[in-house]
Tab-separated table of C-alpha atoms and ligand atoms in Angstrom:
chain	number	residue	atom	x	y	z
A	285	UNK	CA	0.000	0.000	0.000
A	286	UNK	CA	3.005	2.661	0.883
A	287	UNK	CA	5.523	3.300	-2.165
A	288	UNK	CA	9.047	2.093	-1.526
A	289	UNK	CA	9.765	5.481	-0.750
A	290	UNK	CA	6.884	5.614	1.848
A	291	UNK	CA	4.657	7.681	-0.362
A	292	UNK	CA	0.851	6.952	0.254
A	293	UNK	CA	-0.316	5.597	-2.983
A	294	UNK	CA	-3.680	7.663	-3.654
A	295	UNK	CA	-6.205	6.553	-5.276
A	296	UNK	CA	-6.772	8.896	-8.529
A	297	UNK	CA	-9.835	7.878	-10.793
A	298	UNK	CA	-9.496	8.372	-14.582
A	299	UNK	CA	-10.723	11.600	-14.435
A	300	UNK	CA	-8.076	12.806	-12.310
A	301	UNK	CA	-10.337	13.370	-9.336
A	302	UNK	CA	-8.628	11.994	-6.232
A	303	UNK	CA	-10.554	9.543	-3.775
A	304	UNK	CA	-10.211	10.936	-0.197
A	305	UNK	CA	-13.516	9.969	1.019
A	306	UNK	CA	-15.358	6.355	1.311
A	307	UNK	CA	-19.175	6.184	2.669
A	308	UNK	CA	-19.141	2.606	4.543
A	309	UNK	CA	-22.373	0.809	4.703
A	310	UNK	CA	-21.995	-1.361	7.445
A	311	UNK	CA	-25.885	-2.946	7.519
A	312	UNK	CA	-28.539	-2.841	5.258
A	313	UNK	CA	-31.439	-3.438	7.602
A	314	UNK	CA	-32.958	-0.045	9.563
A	315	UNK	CA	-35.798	0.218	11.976
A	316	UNK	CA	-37.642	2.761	9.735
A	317	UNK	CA	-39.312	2.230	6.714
A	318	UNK	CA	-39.505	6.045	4.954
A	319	UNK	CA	-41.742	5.769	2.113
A	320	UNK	CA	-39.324	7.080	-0.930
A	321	UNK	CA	-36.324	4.792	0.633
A	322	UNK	CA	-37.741	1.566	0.672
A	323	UNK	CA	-41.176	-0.858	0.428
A	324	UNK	CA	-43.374	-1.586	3.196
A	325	UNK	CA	-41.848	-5.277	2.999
A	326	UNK	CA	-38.465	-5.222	2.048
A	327	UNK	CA	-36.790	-8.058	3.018
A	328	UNK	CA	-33.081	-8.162	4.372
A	329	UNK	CA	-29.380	-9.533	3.932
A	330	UNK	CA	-29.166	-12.679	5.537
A	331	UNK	CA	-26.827	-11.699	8.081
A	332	UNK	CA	-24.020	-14.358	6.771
A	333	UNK	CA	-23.817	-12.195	3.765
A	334	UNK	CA	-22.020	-9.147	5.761
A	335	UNK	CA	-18.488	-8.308	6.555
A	336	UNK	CA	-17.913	-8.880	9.985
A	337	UNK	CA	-17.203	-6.227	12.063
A	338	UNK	CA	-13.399	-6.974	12.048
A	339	UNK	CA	-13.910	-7.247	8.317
A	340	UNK	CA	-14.698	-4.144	7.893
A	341	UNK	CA	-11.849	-2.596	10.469
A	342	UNK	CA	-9.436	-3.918	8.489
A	343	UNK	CA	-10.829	-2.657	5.433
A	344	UNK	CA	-11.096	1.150	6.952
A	345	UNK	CA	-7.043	0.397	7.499
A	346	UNK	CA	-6.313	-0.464	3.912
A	347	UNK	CA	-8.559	2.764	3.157
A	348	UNK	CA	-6.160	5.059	5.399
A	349	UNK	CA	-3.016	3.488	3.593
A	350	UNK	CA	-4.720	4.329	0.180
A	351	UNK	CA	-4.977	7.984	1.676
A	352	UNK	CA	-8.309	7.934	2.568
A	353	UNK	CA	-9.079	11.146	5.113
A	354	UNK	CA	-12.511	11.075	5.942
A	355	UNK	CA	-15.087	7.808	6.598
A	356	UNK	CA	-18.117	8.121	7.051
A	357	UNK	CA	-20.457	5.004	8.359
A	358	UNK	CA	-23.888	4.304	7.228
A	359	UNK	CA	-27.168	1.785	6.256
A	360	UNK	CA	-29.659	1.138	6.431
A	361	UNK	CA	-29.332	2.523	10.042
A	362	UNK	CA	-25.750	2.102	11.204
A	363	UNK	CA	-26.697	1.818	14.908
A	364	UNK	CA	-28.914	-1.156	14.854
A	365	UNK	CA	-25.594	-3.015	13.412
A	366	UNK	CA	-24.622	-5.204	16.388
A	367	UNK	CA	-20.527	-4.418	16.968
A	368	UNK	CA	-21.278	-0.774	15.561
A	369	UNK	CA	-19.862	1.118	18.800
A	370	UNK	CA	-16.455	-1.637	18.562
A	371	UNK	CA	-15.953	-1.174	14.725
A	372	UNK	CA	-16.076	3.173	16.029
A	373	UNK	CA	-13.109	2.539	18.406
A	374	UNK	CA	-11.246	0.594	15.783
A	375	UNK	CA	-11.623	3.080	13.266
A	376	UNK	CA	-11.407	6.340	15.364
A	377	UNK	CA	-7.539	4.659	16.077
A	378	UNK	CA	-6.468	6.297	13.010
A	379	UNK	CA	-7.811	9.715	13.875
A	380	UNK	CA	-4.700	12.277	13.543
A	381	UNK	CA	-2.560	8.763	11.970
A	382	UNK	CA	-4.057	9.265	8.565
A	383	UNK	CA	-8.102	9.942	9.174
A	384	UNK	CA	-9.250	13.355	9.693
A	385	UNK	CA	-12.523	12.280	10.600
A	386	UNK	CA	-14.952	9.354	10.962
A	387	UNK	CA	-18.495	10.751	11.078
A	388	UNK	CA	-22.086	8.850	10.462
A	389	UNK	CA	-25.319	9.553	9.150
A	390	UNK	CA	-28.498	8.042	11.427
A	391	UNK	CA	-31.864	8.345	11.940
A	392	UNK	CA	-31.106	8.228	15.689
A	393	UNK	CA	-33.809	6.383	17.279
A	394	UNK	CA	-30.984	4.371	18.721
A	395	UNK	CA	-28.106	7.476	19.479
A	396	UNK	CA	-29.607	8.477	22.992
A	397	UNK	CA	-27.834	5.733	24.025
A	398	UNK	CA	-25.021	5.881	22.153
A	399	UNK	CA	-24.126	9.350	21.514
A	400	UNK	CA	-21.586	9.726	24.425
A	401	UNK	CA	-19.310	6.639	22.983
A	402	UNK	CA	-19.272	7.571	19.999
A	403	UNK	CA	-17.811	11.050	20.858
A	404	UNK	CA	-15.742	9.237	22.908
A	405	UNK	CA	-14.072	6.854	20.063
A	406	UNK	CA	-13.426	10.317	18.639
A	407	UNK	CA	-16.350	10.868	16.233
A	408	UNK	CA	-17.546	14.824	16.211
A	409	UNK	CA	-20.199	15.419	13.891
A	410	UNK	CA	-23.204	13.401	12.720
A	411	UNK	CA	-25.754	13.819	10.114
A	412	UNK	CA	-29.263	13.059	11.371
A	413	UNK	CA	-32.447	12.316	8.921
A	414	UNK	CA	-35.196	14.188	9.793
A	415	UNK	CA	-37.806	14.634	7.388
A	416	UNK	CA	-40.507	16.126	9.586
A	417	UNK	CA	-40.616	17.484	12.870
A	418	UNK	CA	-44.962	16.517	13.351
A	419	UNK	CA	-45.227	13.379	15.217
A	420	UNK	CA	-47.998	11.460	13.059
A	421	UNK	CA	-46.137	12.863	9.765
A	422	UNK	CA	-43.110	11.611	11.008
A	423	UNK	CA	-44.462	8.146	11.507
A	424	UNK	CA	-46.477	8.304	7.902
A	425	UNK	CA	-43.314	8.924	6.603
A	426	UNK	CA	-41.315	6.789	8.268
A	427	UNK	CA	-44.275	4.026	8.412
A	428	UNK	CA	-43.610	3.595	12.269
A	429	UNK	CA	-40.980	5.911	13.371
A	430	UNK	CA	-41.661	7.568	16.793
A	431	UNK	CA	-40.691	11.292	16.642
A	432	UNK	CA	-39.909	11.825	20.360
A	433	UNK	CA	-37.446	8.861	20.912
A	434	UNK	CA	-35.375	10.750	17.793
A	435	UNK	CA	-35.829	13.729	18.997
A	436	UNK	CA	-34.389	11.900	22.685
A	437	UNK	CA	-31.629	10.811	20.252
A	438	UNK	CA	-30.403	14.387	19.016
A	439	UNK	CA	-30.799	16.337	22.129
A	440	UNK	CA	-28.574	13.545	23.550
A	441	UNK	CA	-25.951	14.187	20.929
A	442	UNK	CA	-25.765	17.747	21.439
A	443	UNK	CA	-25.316	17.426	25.193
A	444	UNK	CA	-22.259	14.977	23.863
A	445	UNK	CA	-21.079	18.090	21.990
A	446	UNK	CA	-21.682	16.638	18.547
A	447	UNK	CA	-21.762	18.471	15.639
A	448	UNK	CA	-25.267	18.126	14.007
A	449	UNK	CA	-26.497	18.159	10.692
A	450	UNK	CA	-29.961	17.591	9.835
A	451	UNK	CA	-31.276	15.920	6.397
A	452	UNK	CA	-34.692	16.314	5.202
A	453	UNK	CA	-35.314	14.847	1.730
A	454	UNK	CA	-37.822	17.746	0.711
A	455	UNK	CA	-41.240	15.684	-0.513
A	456	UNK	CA	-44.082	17.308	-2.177
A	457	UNK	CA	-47.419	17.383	-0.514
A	458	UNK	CA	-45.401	15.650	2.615
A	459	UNK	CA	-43.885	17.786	4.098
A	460	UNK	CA	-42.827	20.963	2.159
A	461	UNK	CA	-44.799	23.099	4.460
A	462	UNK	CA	-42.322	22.319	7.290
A	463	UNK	CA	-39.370	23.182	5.548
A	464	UNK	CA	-39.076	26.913	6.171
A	465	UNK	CA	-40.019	25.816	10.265
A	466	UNK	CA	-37.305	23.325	9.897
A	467	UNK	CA	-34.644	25.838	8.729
A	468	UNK	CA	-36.137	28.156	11.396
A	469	UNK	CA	-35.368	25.573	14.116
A	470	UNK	CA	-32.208	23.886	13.055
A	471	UNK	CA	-31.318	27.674	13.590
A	472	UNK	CA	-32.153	27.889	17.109
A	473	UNK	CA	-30.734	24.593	17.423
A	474	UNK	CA	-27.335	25.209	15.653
A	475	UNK	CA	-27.995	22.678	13.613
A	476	UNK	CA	-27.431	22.682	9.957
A	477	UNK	CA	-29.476	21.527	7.941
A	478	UNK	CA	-29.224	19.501	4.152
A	479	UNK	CA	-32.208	19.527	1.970
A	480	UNK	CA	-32.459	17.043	-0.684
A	481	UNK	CA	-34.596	15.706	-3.827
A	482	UNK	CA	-35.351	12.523	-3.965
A	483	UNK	CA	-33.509	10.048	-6.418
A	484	UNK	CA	-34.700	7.550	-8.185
A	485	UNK	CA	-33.085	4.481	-5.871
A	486	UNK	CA	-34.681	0.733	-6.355
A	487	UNK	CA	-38.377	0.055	-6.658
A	488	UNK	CA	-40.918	1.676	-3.249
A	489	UNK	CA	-44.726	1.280	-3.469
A	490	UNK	CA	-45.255	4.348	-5.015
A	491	UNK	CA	-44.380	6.369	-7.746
A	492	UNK	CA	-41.218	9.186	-7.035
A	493	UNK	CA	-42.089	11.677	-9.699
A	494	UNK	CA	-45.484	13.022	-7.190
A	495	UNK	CA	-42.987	13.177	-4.586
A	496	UNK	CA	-40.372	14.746	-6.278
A	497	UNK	CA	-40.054	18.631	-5.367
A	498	UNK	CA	-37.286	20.699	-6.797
A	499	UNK	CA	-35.474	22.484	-4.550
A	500	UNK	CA	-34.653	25.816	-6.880
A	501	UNK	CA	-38.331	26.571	-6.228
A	502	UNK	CA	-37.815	25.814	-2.213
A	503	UNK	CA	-35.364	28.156	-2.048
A	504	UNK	CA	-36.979	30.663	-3.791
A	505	UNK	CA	-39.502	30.218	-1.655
A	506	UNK	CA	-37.520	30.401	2.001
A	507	UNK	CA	-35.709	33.657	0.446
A	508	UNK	CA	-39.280	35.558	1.527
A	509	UNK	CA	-38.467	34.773	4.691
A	510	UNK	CA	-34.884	33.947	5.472
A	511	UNK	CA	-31.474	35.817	4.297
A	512	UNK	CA	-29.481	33.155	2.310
A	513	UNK	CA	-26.058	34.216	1.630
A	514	UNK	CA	-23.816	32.433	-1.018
A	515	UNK	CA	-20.965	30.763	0.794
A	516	UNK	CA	-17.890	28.977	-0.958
A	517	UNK	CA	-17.564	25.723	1.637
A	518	UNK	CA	-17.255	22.341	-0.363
A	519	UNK	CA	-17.810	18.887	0.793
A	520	UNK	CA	-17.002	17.173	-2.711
A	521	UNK	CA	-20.489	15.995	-2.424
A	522	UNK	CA	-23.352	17.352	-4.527
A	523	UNK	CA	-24.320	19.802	-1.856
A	524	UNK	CA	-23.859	23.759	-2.415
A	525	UNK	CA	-24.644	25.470	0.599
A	526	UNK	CA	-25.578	29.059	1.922
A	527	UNK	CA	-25.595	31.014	5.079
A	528	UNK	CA	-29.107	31.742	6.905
A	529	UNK	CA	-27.846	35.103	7.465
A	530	UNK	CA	-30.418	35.541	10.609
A	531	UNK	CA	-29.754	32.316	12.364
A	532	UNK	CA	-25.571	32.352	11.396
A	533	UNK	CA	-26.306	28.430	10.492
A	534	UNK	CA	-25.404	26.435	7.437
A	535	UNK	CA	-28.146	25.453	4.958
A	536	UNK	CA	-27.358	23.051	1.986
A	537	UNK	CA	-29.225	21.783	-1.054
A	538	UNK	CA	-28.507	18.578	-2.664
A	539	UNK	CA	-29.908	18.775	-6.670
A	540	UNK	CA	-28.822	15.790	-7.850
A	541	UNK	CA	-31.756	15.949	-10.336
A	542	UNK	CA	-31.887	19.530	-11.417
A	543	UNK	CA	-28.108	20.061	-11.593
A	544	UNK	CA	-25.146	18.039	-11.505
A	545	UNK	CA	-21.740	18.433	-9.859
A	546	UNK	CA	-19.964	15.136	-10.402
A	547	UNK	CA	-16.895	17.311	-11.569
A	548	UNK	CA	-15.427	17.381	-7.684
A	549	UNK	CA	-16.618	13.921	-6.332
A	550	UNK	CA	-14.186	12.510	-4.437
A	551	UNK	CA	-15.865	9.379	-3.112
A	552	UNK	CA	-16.521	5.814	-3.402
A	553	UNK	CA	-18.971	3.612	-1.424
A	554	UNK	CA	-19.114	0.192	-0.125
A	555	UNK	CA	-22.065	-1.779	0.741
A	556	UNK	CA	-22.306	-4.217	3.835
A	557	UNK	CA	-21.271	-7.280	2.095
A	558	UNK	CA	-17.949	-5.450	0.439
A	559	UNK	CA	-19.386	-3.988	-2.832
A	560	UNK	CA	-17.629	-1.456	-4.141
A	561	UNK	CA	-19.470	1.098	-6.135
A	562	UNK	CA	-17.686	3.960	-8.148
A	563	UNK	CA	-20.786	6.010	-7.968
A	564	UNK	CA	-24.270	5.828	-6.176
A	565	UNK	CA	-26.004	6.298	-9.384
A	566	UNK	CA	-24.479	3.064	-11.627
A	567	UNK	CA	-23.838	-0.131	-11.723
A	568	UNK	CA	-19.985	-0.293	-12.016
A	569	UNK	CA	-18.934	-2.391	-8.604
A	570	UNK	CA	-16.244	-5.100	-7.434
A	571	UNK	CA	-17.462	-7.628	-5.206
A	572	UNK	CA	-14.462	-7.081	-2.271
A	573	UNK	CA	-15.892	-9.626	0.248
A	574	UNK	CA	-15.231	-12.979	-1.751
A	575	UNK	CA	-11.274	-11.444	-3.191
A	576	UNK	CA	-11.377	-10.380	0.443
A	577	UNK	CA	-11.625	-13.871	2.269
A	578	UNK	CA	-9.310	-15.543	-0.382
A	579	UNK	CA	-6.517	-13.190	-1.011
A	580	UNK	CA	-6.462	-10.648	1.883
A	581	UNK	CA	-5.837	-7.287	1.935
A	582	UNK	CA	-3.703	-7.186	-0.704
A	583	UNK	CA	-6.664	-7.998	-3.187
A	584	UNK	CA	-8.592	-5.475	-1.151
A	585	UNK	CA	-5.815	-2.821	-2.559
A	586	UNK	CA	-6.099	-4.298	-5.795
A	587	UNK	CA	-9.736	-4.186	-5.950
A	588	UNK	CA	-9.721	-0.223	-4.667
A	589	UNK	CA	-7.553	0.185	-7.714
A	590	UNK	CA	-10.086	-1.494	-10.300
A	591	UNK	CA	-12.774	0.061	-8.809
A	592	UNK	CA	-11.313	3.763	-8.832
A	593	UNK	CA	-9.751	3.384	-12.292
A	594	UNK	CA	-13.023	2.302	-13.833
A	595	UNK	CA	-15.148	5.231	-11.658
A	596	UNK	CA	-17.628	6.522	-14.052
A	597	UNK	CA	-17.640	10.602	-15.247
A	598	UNK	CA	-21.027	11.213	-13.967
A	599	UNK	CA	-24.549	9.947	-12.075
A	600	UNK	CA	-27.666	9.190	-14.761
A	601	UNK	CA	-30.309	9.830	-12.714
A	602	UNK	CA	-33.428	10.954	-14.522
A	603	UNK	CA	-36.657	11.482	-12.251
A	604	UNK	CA	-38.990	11.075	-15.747
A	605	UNK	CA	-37.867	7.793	-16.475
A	606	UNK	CA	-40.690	5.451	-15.576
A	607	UNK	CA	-37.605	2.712	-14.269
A	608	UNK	CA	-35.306	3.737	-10.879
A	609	UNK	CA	-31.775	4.490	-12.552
A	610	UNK	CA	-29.976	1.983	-10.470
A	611	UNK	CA	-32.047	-1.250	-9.404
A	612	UNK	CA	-30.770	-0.746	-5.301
A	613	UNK	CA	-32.381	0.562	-2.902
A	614	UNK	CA	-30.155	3.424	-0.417
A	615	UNK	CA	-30.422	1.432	2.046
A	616	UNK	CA	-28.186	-0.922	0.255
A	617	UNK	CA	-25.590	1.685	-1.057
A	618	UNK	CA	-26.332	4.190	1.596
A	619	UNK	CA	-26.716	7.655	1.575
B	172	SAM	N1	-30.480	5.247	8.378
B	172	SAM	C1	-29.601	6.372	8.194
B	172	SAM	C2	-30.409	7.651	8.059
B	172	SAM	O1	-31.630	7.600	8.129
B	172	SAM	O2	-29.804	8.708	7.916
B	172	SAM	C3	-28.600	6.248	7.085
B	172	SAM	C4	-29.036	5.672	5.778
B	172	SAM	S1	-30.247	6.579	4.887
B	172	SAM	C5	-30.410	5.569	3.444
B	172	SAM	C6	-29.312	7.976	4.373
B	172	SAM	C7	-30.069	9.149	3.795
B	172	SAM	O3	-30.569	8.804	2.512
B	172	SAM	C8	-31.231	9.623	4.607
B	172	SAM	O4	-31.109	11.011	4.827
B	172	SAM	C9	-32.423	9.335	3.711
B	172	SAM	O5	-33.432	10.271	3.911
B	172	SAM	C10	-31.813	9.446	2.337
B	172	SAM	N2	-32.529	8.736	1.281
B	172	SAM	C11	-32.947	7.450	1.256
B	172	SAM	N3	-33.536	7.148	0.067
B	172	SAM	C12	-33.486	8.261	-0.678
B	172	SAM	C13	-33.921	8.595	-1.996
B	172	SAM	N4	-34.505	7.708	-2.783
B	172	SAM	N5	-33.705	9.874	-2.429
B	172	SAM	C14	-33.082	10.778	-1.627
B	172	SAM	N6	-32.649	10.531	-0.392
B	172	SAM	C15	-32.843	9.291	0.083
């Protein structure tokens, strides 16, 4: 993994972007159901199928010898993966040896319990789905979600001294009557907060195109009644964010649909059972867990090499096309 000369060997796609940031699915189950994410009955992994939790520590090593600086853990729902809080401390070792950060996104029904480890293994910021802050929408949303045990779960993290950063996939007729409220609160909260359209992800019961709101009209919309400065700050993601001038917090929109900013992505993903995917809106993948088992770490390296080399120019989402652009579901890819 290091040069002779001890140089880390990035990993630069053909494109000349360089990959500095993984998103690590570590489960694929979750204790919600939210309506554009997945069916009613979606069935699971058998568990079998996923890298064990000292799988996947190893593999976060062979990511900070390939220069990767930030990881960030995800689902399904992260914290209902059994081991979650060990695989933290394992990969929070490499903080300041490599890893700038190791951060998570949750729906944190589970974090009031959790928050204070977590900080402790060294994580400091979370992102936190939230797509409505009314207890019955909530749980029509999330088909059985219970607003005040996530609520529980944030207020706990901020008394841990977490960073937060809330995500509300903006849904029409849903809930985009909360969203100005939302921005108003996150404010008060010091929260920021990411809006984002939905994408078309793997087959749900119903059809994403009535859901599907544009957020150029949203923010057209909260300018009545907010201040939104342009700021410059970059994530590599497909966020561009502003400043609520009146609350001094961070507000972000993620267009995947109405524009696209593949130019700067710096990031690969990995599923639960070791896929490798060059982009969350193809197909292009290496199946890690099988090389993984048989030739070690060394055909992890060689696999992050395949993977990256082959990283396609750009997402193909299309929210008119009557099929999803990729067959998988987020919860499989996560988000
Ligand atoms: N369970 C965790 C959570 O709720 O944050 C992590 C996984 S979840 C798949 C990650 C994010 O993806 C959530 O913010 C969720 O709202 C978002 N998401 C899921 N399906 C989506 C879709 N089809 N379009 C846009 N966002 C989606």
């Amino acid at each position: 993994m290091m040069q002779p000369s001890g140089q880390t060997r990035a990993l630069i796609d053909g494109f000349g972007r360089r990959i500095d940031y993984v998103r690590l699915s570590i489960t694929d189950r979750c204790d919600l159901r939210c309506r554009y994410c997945m069916s009613e009955k979606m069935t699971f992994l058998p568990r079998s199928d996923l890298l064990t939790i000292e799988e996947l520590a190893q593999l976060a090593d062979v990511l900070v010898a390939r220069g990767v600086r930030r990881i960030r853990l995800t689902g399904g729902e992260p914290l209902v993966r059994r081991g979650v809080l060990d695989l933290v401390e394992l990969i929070g070792d490499h903080l300041g040896r490599g890893l700038d950060e190791v951060t998570m996104t949750t729906n944190a029904t589970q974090l009031a319990g959790m928050a204070d480890r977590l900080f402790a293994a060294g994580m400091r910021r979370l992102n936190v789905s939230l797509d409505s802050r009314d207890a019955e929408r909530f749980r029509t949303i999330t088909r059985r979600g219970d607003l005040n045990q996530v609520l529980g779960g944030i207020a706990a993290a901020k008394e841990a001294a977490f960073a937060i950063k809330i995500n509300m996939v903006a849904l029409k007729g849903l809930n985009e009557d909360e969203i100005p409220d939302m921005v108003a609160w996150c404010g008060e909260q010091g929260f920021g907060l990411t809006l984002i359209e939905t994408m078309p992800l793997g087959e749900v019961d119903e059809d994403r195109t009535d859901r599907y709101l544009p957020l150029d009209a949203v923010k057209r919309a909260l300018e009545e009644r907010f201040t939104l400065v342009p700021t410059v700050h970059r994530t590599g993601g497909p966020a561009r964010y502003v400043e609520v001038q009146e609350t001094r917090t961070r507000l972000g929109f993620i267009t995947p649909l109405s524009n696209n900013f593949c130019a700067g992505c710096n990031r690969i993903r990995i599923t639960a059972t070791g896929t490798i995917y060059g982009c969350l809106g193809h197909d292009q993948k290496i199946e890690l867990r099988d090389l993984f088992r048989s030739g070690g770490l060394a055909a992890v390296d060689a696999a992050l090499d395949r993977v990256v080399a082959g990283k396609p120019e750009r997402h193909n989402f299309d929210i008119q096309r009557a099929e999803p652009a990729v067959e998988r579901h987020m919860n499989v890819t996560g988000g």
